[in-house]
mmCIF file of C-alpha atoms in Angstrom:
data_model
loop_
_atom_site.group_PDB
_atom_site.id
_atom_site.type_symbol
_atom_site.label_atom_id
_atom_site.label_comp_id
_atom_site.label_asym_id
_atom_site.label_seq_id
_atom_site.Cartn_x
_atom_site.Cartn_y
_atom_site.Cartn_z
ATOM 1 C CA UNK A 1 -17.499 14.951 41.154
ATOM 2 C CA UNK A 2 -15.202 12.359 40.312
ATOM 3 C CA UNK A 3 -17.241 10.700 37.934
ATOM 4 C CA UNK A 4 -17.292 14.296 36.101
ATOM 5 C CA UNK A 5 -13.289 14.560 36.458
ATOM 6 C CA UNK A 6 -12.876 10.956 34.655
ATOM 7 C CA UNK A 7 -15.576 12.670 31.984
ATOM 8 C CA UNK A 8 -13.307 15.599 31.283
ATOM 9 C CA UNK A 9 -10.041 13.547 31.536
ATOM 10 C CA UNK A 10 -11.998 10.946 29.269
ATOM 11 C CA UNK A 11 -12.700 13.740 26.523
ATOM 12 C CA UNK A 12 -9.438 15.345 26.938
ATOM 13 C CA UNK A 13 -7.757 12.103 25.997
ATOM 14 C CA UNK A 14 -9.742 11.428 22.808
ATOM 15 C CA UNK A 15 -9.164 14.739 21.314
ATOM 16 C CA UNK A 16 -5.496 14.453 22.248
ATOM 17 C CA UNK A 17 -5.501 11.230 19.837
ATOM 18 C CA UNK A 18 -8.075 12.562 17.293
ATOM 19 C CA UNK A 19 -5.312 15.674 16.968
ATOM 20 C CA UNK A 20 -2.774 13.147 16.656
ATOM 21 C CA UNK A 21 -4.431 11.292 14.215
ATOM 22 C CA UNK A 22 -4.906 14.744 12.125
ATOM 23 C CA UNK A 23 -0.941 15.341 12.348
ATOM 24 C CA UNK A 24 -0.709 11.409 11.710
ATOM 25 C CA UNK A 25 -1.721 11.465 7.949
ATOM 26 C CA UNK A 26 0.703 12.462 5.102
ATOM 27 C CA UNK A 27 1.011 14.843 3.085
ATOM 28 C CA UNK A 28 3.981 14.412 0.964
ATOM 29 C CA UNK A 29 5.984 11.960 -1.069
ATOM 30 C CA UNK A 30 9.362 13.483 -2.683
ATOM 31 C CA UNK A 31 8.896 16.729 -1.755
ATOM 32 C CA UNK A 32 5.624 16.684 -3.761
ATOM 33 C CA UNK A 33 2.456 17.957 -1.754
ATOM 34 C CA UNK A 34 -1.146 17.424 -1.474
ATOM 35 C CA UNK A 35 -3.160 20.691 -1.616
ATOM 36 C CA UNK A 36 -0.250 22.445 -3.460
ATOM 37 C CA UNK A 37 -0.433 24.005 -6.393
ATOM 38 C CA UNK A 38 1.496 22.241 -9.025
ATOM 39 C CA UNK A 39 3.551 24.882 -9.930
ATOM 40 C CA UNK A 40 5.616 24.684 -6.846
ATOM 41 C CA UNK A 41 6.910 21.558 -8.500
ATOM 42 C CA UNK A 42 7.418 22.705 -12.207
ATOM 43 C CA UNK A 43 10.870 22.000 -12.394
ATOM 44 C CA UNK A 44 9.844 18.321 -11.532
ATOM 45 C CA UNK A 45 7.147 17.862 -14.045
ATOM 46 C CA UNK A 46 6.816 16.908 -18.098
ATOM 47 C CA UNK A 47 4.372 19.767 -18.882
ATOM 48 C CA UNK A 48 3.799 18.595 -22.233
ATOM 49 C CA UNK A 49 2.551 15.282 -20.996
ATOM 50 C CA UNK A 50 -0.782 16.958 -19.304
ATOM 51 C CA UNK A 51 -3.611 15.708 -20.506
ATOM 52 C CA UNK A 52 -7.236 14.757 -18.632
ATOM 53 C CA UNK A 53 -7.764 10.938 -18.325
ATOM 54 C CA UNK A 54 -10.912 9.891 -20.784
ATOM 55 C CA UNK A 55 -14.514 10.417 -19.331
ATOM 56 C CA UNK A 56 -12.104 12.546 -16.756
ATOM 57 C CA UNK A 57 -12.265 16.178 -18.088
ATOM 58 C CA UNK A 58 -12.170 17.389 -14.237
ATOM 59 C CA UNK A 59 -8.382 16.515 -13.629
ATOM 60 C CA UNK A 60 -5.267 16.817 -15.355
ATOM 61 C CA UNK A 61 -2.135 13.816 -15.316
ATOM 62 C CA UNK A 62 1.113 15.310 -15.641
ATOM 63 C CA UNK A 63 4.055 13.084 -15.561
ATOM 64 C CA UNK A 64 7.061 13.445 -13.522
ATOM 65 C CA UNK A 65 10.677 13.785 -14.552
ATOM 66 C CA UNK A 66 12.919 11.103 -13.722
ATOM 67 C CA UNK A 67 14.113 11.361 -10.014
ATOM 68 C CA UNK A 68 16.572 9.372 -8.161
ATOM 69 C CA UNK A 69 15.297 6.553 -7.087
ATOM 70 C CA UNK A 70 11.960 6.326 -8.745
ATOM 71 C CA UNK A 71 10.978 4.988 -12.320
ATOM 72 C CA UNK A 72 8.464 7.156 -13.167
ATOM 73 C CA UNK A 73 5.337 8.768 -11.939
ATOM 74 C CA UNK A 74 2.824 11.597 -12.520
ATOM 75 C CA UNK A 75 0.793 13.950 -10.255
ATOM 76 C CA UNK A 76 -2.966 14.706 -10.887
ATOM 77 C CA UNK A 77 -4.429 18.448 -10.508
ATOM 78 C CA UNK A 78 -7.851 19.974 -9.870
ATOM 79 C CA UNK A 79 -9.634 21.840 -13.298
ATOM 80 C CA UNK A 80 -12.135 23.031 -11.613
ATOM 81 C CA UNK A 81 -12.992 23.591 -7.673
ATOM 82 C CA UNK A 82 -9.107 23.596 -7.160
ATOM 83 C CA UNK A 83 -7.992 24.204 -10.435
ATOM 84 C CA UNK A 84 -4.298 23.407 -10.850
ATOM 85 C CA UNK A 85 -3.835 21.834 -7.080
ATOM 86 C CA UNK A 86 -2.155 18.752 -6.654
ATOM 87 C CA UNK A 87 -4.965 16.185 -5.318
ATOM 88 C CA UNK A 88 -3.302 12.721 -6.066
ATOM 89 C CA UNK A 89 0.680 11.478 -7.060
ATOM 90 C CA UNK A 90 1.609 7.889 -7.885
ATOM 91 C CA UNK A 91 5.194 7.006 -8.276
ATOM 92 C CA UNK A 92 6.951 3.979 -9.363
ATOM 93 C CA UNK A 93 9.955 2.946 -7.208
ATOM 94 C CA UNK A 94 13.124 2.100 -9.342
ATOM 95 C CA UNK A 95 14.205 -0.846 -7.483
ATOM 96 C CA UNK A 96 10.712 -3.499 -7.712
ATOM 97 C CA UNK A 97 12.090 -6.042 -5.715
ATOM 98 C CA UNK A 98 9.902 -7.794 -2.772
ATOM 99 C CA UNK A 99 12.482 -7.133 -0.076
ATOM 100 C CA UNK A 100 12.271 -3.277 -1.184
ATOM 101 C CA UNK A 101 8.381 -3.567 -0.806
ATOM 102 C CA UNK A 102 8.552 -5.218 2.343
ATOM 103 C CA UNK A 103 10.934 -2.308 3.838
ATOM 104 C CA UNK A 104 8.928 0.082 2.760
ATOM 105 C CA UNK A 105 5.679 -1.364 3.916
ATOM 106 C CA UNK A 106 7.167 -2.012 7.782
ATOM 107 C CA UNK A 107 8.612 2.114 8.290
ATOM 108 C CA UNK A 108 4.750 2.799 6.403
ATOM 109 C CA UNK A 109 3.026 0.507 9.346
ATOM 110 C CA UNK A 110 5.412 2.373 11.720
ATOM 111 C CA UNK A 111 4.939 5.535 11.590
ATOM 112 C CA UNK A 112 1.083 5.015 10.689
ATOM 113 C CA UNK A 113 -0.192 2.105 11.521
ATOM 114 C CA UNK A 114 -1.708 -1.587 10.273
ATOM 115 C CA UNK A 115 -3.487 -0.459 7.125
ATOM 116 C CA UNK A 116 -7.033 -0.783 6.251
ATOM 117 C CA UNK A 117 -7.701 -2.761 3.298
ATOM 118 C CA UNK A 118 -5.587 -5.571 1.388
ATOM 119 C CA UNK A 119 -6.423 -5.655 -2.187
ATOM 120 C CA UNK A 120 -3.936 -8.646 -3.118
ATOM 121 C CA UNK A 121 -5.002 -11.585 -5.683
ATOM 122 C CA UNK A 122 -5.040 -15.183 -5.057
ATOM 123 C CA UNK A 123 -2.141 -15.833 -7.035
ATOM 124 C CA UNK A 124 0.409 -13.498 -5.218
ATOM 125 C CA UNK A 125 1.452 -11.652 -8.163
ATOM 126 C CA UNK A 126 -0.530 -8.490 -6.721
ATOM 127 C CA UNK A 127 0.035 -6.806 -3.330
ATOM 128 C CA UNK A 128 -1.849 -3.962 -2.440
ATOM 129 C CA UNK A 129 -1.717 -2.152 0.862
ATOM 130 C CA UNK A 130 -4.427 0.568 1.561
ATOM 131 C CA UNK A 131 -4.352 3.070 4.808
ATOM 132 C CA UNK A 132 -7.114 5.604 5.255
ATOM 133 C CA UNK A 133 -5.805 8.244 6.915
ATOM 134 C CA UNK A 134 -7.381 11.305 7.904
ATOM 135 C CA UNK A 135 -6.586 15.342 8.900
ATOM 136 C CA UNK A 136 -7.722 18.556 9.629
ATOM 137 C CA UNK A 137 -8.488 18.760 5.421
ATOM 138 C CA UNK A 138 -9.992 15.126 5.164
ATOM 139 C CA UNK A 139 -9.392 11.988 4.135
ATOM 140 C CA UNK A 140 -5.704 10.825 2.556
ATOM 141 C CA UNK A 141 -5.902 7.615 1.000
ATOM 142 C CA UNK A 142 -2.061 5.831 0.858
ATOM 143 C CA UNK A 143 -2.013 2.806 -1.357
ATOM 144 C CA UNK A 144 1.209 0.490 -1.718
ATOM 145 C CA UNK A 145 1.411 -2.141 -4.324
ATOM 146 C CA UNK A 146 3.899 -4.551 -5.784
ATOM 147 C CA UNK A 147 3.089 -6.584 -8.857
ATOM 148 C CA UNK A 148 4.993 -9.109 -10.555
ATOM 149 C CA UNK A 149 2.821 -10.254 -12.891
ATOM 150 C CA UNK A 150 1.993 -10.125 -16.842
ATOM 151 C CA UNK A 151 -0.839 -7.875 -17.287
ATOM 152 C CA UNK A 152 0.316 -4.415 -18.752
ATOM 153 C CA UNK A 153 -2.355 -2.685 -17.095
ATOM 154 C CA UNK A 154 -0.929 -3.073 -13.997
ATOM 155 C CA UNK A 155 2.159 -1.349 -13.136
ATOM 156 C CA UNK A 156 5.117 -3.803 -12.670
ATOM 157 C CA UNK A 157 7.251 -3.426 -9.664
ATOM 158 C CA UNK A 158 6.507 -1.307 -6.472
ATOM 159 C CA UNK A 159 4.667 1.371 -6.669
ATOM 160 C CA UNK A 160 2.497 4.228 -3.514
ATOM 161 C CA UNK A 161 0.314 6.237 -4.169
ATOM 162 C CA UNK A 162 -1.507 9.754 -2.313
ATOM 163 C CA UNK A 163 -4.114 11.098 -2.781
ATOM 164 C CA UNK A 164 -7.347 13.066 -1.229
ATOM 165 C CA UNK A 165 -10.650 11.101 -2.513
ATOM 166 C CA UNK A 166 -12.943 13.476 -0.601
ATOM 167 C CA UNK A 167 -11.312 16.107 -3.056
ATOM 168 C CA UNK A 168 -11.659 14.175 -6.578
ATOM 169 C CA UNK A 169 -14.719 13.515 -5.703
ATOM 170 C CA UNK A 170 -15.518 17.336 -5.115
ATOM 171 C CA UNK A 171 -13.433 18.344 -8.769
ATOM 172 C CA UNK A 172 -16.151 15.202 -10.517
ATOM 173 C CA UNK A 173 -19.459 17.509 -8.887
ATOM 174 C CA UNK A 174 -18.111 20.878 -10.016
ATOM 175 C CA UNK A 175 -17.798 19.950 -12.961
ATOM 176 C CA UNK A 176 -20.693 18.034 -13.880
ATOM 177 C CA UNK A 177 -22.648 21.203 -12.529
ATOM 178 C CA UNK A 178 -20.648 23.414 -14.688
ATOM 179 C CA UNK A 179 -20.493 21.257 -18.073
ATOM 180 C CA UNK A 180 -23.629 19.195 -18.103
ATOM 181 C CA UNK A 181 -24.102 16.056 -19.840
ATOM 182 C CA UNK A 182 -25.982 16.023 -23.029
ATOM 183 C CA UNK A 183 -28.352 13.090 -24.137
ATOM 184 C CA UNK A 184 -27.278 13.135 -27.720
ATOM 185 C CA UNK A 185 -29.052 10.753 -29.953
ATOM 186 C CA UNK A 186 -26.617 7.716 -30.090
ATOM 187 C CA UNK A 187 -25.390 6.140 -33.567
ATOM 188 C CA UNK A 188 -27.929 2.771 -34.469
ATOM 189 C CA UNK A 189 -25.650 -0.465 -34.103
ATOM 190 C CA UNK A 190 -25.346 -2.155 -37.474
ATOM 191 C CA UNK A 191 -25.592 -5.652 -36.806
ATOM 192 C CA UNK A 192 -28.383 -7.854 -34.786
ATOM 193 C CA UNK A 193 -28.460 -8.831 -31.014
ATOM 194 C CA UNK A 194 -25.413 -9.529 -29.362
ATOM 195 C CA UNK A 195 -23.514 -9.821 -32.345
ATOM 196 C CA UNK A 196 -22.776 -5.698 -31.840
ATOM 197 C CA UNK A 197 -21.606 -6.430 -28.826
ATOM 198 C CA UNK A 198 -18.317 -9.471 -29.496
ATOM 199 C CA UNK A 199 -14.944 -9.330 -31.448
ATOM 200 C CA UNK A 200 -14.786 -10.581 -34.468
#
């Protein structure tokens, strides 16, 4: 009997932190919301900037007006399973200092824990914080980087990111059942070997 009673109070525990967890994972960033349609945020967006990444005809990018405190950003929207909902947002911070990276990472760590991953590079140019987070909807995926390197493809400064892989990943296999690839017969390179292949 008692063994069963530790069972139950055993069980009861772990669903009280799995429900936790749920309520744990974000949702938000500047009033901007995951699993919202991105109308709800018009007035905050550069319409005429939408446009679907190359090779990424299943989403749409559509950058952000400025906004206090932040130096940019865009959110990225379903076009096709969840056509126009908001399934990923990346914003740049306006002040890129370390010390504003480092308060921000410590009330991140608070309120959710030691992240997951470390992406950083041996140099210390590139700091990348990953938590994977999950709800009643999924998996959220909260990145936060700072960079103070030279590489332009890299965004300078601090930066966090949202988003809902699980989803993405969903909006990639609609489409690719709905618009099939076609095997067109590709254009002959024009020079020998590897030479088609290098700069010159």
């Amino acid at each position: 009997m008692k063994k069963n009673l530790f069972l139950m109070s055993l069980l009861c525990l772990l669903l009280a932190s799995s429900a936790m967890a749920a309520q744990n994972a974000p949702e938000s960033v500047a009033g901007i919301t995951i699993g919202n349609n991105y109308s709800t945020v018009r007035s905050l967006l550069e319409m005429d900037s939408a446009t679907s990444p190359w090779q990424k005809e299943y989403i749409r990018r559509i950058g952000l007006k400025e906004m206090e405190g932040y130096k940019g950003g865009y959110i990225v929207v379903g076009n096709c399973k969840r056509k126009d909902i908001i399934l990923r947002m990346k914003f740049k911070y306006k002040d890129g200092s370390m010390d504003f990276f480092n308060e921000i990472y410590s009330k991140i760590e608070k309120r959710f824990g030691k992240p997951n991953d470390w992406r950083g590079n041996p140099f210390g140019t590139l700091k990348v914080w990953k938590w994977s987070l999950g709800d009643a909807d999924g998996n959220v995926s909260l990145i936060l980087q700072h960079f103070s390197g030279d590489d332009d493809s890299i965004t300078k400064g601090n930066s966090i990111r949202l988003s809902r892989p699980s989803w993405l990943q969903e909006e990639m296999q609609c489409w690719d059942s709905m618009y099939p690839e076609t095997h067109e017969k590709p254009i002959p390179a024009k020079m020998d070997g590897i030479k088609w292949f290098l700069p010159y």
